[in-house]
mmCIF file of C-alpha atoms and ligand atoms in Angstrom:
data_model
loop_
_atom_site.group_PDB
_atom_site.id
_atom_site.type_symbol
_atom_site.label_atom_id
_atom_site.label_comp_id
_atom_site.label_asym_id
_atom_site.label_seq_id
_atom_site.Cartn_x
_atom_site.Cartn_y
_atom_site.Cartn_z
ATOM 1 C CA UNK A 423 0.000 0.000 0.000
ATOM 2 C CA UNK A 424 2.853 2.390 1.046
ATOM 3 C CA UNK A 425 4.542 1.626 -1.959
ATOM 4 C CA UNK A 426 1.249 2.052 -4.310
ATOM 5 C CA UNK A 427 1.058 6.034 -2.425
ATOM 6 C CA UNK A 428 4.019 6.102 -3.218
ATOM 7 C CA UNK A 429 4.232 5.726 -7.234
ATOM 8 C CA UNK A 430 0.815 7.435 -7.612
ATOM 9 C CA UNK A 431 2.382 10.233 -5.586
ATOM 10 C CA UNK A 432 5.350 10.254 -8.454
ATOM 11 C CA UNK A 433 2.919 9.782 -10.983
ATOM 12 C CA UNK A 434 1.782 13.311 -10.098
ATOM 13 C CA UNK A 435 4.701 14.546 -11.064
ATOM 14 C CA UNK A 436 4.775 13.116 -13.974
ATOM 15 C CA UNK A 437 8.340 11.366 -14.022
ATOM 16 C CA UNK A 438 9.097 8.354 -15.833
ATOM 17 C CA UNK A 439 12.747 9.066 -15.778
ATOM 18 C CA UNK A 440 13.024 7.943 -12.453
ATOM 19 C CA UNK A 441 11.892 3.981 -13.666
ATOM 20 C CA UNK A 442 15.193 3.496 -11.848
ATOM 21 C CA UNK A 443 13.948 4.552 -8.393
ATOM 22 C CA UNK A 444 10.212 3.501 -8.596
ATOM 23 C CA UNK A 445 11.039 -0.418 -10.207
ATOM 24 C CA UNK A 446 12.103 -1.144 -6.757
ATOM 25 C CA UNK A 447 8.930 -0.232 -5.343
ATOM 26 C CA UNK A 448 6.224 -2.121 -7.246
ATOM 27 C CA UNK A 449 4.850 -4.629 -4.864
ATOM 28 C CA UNK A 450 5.897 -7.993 -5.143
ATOM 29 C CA UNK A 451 1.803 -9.396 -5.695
ATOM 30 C CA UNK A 452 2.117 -6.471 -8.992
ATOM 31 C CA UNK A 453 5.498 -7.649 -10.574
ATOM 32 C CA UNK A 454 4.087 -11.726 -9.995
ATOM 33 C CA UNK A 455 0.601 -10.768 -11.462
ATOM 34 C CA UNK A 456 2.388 -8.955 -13.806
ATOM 35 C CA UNK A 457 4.743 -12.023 -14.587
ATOM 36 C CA UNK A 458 2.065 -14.225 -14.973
ATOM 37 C CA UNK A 459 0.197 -12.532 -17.884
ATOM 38 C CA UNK A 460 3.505 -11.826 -19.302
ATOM 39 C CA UNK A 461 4.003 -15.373 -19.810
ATOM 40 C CA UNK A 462 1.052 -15.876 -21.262
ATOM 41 C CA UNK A 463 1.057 -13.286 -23.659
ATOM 42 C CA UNK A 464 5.037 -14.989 -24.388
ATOM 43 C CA UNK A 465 3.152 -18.404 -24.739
ATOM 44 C CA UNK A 466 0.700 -16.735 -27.308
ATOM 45 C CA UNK A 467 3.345 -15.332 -29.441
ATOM 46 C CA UNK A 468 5.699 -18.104 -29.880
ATOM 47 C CA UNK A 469 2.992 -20.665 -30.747
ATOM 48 C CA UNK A 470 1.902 -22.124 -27.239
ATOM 49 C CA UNK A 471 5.475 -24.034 -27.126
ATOM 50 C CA UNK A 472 4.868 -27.041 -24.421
ATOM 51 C CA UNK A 473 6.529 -26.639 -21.218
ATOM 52 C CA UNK A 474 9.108 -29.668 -20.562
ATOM 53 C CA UNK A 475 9.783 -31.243 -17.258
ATOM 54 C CA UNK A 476 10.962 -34.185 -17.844
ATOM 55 C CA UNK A 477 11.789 -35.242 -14.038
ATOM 56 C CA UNK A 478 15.709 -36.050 -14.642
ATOM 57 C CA UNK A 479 16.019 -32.691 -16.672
ATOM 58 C CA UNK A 480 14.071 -31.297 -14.397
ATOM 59 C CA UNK A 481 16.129 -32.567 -11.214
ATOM 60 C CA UNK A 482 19.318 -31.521 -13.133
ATOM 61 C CA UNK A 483 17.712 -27.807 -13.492
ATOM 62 C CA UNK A 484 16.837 -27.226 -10.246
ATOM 63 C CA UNK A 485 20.395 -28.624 -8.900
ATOM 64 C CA UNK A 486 21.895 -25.957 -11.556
ATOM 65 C CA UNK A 487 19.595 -23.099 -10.747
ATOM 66 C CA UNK A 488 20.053 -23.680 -6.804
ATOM 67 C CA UNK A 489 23.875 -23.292 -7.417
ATOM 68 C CA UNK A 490 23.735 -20.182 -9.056
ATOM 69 C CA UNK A 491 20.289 -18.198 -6.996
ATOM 70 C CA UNK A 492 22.963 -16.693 -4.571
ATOM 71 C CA UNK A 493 19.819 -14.477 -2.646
ATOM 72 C CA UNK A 494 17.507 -14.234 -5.944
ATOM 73 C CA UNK A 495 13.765 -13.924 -4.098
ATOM 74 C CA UNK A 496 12.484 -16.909 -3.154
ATOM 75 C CA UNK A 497 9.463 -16.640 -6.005
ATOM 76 C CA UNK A 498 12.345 -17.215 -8.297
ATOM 77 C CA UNK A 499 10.654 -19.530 -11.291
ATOM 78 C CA UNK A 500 13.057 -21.430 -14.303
ATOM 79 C CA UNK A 501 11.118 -22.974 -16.767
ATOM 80 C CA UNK A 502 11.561 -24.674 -19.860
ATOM 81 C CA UNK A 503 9.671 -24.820 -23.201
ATOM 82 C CA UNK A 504 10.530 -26.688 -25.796
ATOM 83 C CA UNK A 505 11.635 -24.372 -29.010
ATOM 84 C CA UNK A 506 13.673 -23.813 -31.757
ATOM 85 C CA UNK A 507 14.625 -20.586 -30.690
ATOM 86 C CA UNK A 508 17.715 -20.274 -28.081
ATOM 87 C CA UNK A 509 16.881 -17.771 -26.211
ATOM 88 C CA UNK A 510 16.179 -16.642 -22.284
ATOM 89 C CA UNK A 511 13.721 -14.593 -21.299
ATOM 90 C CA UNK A 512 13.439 -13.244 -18.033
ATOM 91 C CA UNK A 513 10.143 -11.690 -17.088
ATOM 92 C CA UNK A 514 8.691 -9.315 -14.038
ATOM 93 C CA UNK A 515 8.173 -10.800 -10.773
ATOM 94 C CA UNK A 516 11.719 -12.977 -11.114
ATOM 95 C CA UNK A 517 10.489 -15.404 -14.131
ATOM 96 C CA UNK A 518 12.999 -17.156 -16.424
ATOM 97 C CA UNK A 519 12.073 -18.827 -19.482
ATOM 98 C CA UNK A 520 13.968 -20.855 -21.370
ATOM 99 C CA UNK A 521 13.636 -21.424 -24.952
ATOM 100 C CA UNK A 522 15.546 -25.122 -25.298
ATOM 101 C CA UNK A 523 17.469 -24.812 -28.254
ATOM 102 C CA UNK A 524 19.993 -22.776 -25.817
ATOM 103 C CA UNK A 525 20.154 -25.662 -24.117
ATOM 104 C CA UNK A 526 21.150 -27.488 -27.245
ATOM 105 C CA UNK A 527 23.471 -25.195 -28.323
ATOM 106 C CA UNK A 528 25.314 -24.760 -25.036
ATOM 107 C CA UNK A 529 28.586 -27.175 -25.483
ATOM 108 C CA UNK A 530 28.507 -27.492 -21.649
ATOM 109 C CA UNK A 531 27.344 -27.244 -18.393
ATOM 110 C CA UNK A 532 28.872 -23.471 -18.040
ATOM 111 C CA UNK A 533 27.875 -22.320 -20.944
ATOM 112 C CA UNK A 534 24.094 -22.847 -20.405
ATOM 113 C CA UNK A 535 24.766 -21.477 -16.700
ATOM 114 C CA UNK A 536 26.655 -18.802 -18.036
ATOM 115 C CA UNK A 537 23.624 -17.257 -20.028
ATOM 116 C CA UNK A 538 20.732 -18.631 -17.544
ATOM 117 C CA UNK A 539 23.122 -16.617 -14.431
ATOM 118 C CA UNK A 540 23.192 -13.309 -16.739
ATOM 119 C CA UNK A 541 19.175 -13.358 -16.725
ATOM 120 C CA UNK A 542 19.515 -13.743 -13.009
ATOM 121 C CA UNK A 543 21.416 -10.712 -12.897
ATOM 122 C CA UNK A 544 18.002 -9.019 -14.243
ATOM 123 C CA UNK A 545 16.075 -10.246 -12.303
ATOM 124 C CA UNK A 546 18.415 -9.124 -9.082
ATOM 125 C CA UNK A 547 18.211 -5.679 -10.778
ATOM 126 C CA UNK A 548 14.588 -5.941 -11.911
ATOM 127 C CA UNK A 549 15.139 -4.824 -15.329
ATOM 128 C CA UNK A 550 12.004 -5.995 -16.842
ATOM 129 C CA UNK A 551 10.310 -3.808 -14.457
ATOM 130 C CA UNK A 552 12.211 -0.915 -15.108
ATOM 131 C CA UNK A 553 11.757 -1.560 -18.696
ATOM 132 C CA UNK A 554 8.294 -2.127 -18.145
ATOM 133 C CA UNK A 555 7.638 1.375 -16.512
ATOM 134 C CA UNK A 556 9.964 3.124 -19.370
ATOM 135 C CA UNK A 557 8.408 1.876 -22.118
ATOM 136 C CA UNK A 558 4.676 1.554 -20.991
ATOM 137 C CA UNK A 559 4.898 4.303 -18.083
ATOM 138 C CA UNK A 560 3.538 4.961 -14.965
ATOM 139 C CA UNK A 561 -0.197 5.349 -16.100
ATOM 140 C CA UNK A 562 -0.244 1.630 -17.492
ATOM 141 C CA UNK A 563 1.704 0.672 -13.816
ATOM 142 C CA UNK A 564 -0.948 2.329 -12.178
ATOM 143 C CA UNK A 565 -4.176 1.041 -14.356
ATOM 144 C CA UNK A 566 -2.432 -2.868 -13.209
ATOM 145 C CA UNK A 567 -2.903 -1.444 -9.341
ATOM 146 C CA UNK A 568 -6.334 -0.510 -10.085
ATOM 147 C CA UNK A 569 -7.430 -2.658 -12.941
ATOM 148 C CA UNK A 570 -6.916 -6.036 -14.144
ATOM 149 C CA UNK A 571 -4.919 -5.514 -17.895
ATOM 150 C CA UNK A 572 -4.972 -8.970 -18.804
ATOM 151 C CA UNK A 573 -4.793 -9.347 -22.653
ATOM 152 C CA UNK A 574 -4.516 -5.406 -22.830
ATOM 153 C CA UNK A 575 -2.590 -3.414 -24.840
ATOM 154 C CA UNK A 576 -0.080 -3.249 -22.212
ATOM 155 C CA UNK A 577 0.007 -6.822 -21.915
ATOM 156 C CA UNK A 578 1.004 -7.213 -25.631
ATOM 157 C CA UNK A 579 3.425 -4.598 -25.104
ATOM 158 C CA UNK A 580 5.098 -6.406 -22.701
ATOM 159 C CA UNK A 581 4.853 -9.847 -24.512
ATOM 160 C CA UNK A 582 6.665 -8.079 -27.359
ATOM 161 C CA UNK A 583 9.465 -6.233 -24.990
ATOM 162 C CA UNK A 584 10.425 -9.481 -23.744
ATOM 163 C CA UNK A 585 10.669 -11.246 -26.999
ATOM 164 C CA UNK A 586 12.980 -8.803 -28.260
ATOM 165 C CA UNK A 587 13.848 -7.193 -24.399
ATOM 166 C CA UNK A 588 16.899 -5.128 -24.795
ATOM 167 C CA UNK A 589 17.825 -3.413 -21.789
ATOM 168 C CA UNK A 590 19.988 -0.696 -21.401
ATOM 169 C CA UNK A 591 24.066 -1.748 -22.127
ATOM 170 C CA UNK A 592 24.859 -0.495 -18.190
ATOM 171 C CA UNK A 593 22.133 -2.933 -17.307
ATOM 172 C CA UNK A 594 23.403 -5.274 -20.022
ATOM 173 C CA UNK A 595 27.003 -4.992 -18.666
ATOM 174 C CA UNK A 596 25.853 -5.450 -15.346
ATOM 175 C CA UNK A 597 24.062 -8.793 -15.608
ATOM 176 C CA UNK A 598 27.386 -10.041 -17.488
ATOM 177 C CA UNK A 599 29.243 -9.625 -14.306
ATOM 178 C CA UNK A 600 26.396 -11.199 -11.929
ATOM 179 C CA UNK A 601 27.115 -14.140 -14.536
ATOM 180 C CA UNK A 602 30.808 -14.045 -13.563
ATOM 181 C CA UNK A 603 30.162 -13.902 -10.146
ATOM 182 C CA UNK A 604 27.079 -16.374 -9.572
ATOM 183 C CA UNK A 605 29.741 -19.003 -11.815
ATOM 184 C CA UNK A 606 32.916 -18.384 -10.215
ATOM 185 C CA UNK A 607 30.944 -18.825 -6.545
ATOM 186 C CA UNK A 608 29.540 -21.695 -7.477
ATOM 187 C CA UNK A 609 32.970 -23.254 -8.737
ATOM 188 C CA UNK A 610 32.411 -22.880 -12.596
ATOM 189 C CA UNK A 611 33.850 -21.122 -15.362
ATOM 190 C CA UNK A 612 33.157 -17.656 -14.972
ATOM 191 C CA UNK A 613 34.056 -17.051 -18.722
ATOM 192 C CA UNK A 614 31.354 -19.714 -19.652
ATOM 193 C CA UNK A 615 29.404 -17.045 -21.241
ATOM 194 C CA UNK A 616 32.280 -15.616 -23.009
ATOM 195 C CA UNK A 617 33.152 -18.925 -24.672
ATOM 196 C CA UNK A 618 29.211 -19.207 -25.706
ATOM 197 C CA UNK A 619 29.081 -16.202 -27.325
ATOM 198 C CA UNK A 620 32.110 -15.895 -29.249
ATOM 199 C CA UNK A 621 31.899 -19.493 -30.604
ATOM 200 C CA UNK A 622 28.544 -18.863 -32.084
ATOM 201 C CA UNK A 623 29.924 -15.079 -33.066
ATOM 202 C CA UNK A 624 32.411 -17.179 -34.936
ATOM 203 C CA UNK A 625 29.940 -18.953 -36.420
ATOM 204 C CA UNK A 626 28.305 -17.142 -39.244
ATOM 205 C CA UNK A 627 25.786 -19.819 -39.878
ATOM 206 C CA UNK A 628 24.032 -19.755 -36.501
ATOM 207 C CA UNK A 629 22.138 -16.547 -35.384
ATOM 208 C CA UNK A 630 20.470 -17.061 -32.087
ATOM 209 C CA UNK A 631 17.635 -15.212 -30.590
ATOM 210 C CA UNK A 632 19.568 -14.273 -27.346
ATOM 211 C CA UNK A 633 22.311 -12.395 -29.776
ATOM 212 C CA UNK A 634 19.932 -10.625 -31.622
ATOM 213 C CA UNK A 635 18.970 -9.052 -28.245
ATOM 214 C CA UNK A 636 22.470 -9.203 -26.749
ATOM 215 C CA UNK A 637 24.839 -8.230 -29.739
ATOM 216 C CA UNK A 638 27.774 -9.387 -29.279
ATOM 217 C CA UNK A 639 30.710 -7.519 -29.314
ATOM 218 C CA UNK A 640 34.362 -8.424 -28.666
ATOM 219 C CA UNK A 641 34.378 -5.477 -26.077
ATOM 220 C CA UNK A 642 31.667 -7.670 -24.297
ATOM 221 C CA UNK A 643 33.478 -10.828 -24.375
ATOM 222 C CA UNK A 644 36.962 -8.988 -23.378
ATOM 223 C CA UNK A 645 35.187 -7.763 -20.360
ATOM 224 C CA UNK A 646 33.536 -11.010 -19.178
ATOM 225 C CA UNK A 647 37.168 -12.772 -19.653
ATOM 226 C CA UNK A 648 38.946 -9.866 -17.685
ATOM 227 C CA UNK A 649 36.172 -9.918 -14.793
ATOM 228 C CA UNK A 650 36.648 -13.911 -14.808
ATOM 229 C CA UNK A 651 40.136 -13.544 -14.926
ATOM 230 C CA UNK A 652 40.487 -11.563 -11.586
ATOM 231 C CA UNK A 653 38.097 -13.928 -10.228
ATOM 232 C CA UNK A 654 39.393 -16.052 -7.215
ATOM 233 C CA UNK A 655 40.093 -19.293 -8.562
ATOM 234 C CA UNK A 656 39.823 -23.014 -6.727
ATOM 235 C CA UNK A 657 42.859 -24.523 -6.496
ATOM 236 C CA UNK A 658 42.552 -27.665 -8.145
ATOM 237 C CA UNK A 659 41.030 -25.789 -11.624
ATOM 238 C CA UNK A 660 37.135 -25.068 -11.792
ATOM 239 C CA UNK A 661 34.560 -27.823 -11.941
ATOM 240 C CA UNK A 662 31.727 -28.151 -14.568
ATOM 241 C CA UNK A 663 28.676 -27.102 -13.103
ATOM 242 C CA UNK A 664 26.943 -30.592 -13.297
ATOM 243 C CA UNK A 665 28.479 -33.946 -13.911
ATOM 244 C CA UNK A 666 28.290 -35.619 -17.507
ATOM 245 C CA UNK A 667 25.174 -37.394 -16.572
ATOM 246 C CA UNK A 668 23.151 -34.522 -14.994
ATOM 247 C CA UNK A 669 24.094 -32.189 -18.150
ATOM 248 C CA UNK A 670 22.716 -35.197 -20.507
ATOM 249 C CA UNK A 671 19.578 -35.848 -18.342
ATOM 250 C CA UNK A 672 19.042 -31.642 -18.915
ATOM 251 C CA UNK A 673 20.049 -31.830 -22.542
ATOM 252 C CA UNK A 674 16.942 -34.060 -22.696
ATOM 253 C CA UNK A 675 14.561 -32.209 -20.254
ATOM 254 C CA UNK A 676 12.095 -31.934 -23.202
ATOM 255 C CA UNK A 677 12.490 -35.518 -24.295
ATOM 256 C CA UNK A 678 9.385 -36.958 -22.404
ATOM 257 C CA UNK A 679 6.389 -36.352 -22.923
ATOM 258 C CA UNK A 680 5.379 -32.801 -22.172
ATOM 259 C CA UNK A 681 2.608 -31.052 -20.328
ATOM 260 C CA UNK A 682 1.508 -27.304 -20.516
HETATM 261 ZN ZN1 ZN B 1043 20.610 -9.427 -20.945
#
């Protein structure tokens, strides 16, 4: 409540630079209802892609995502769909989705937990809610508080910004080096995101969803490998971030038969 006085109090003003100061503020029941039709509206727009789960995949997931959370909220919510596309979406109210063909183009462990870590670092900075009040403003926020937008034009909006979500390069920057750090912490290899993107740079045939909305530049890479490299390193050389078998059984997450 405090915090809805408050952003109708800035709305007054009439302020949408300060998306910076105010994501922080939407309540936690706004961002998850907020989340929840986002996802939706994500489902709608790729095609309804079927969520996969299957339970070895899924056990292998959860082990990964566990080892890189550091103090993400609790609400924190990794799923899978089975796609194509490799990409990783991360949505308000601390949603991850992601598109399975990263998982198939991810040569190991790291690499996927490299890229699935960097959307962590949005959601620890809540850019898709700071996006969210840039690009729809404060009178949309505020319509959500009163309202229910479901299937609005706001709605579609946000489906849309998260399809093609580019945030700003500070923000992108900044959930590169929450990727070094959640990696190195948990024992992997911090440039594990580095090595993804500049093999598929390299690559002229491939052109993946996630680089379309995280160009890659060797500036980028440089400054993942630099972070990593100052890193503090285990002794006995950095671990993969699963064991063979636990990477396989999440390499085939959407092998069994899948449920929405
Ligand atoms: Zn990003």
């Amino acid at each position: 409540m405090a915090a809805g006085i408050a952003l109708l109090g800035l709305a007054a003003f009439g302020v949408p630079v300060l998306a910076d100061a105010l994501a922080p503020l939407v309540p936690a029941a706004v961002e998850d209802r907020l989340g929840a039709a986002t996802e939706k509206q994500i489902g709608y727009l790729l095609g309804n892609p079927p969520a996969c789960s299957a339970p070895e995949g899924q056990a292998a997931l959860d082990r990964l995502v566990s080892r890189l959370r550091g103090d993400l909220p609790p609400d924190l919510r990794v799923s899978v769909r089975r796609s194509t596309t490799a990409n990783a979406l991360t949505l308000p109210g601390a949603r991850v989705i992601v598109l399975s063909d990263l998982i198939a183009q991810a040569q190991s462990p790291d690499e996927f937990a490299g890229v699935l870590a960097h959307e962590f670092g949005h959601v620890a900075a809540r850019d898709p809610s700071r996006a969210l009040i840039r690009s729809s403003g404060i009178a949309y926020l505020l319509g959500y508080l009163v309202g229910d937008l479901a299937g609005s034009a706001v709605i579609v909006a946000l489906g849309e910004n998260a399809l093609s979500a580019s945030y700003s390069r500070e923000a992108e920057r900044a959930a590169d080096a929450y990727s070094v750090a959640a990696l190195t912490r948990a024992g992997g290899d911090g440039a594990a995101l580095a090595i993804l993107l500049e093999r598929i740079a390299a690559d002229t045939g491939e052109d993946l969803a996630f680089m379309r909305s995280h160009p890659f530049t060797r500036e980028r890479a440089a400054a993942i490998r630099a972070l990593a490299a100052t890193a503090p390193q285990p002794l006995e050389g950095h671990r993969p971030l699963l064991d063979a078998p636990s990477w396989e059984a999440l390499k085939a997450i959407c092998a069994a038969p899948a449920s929405r």
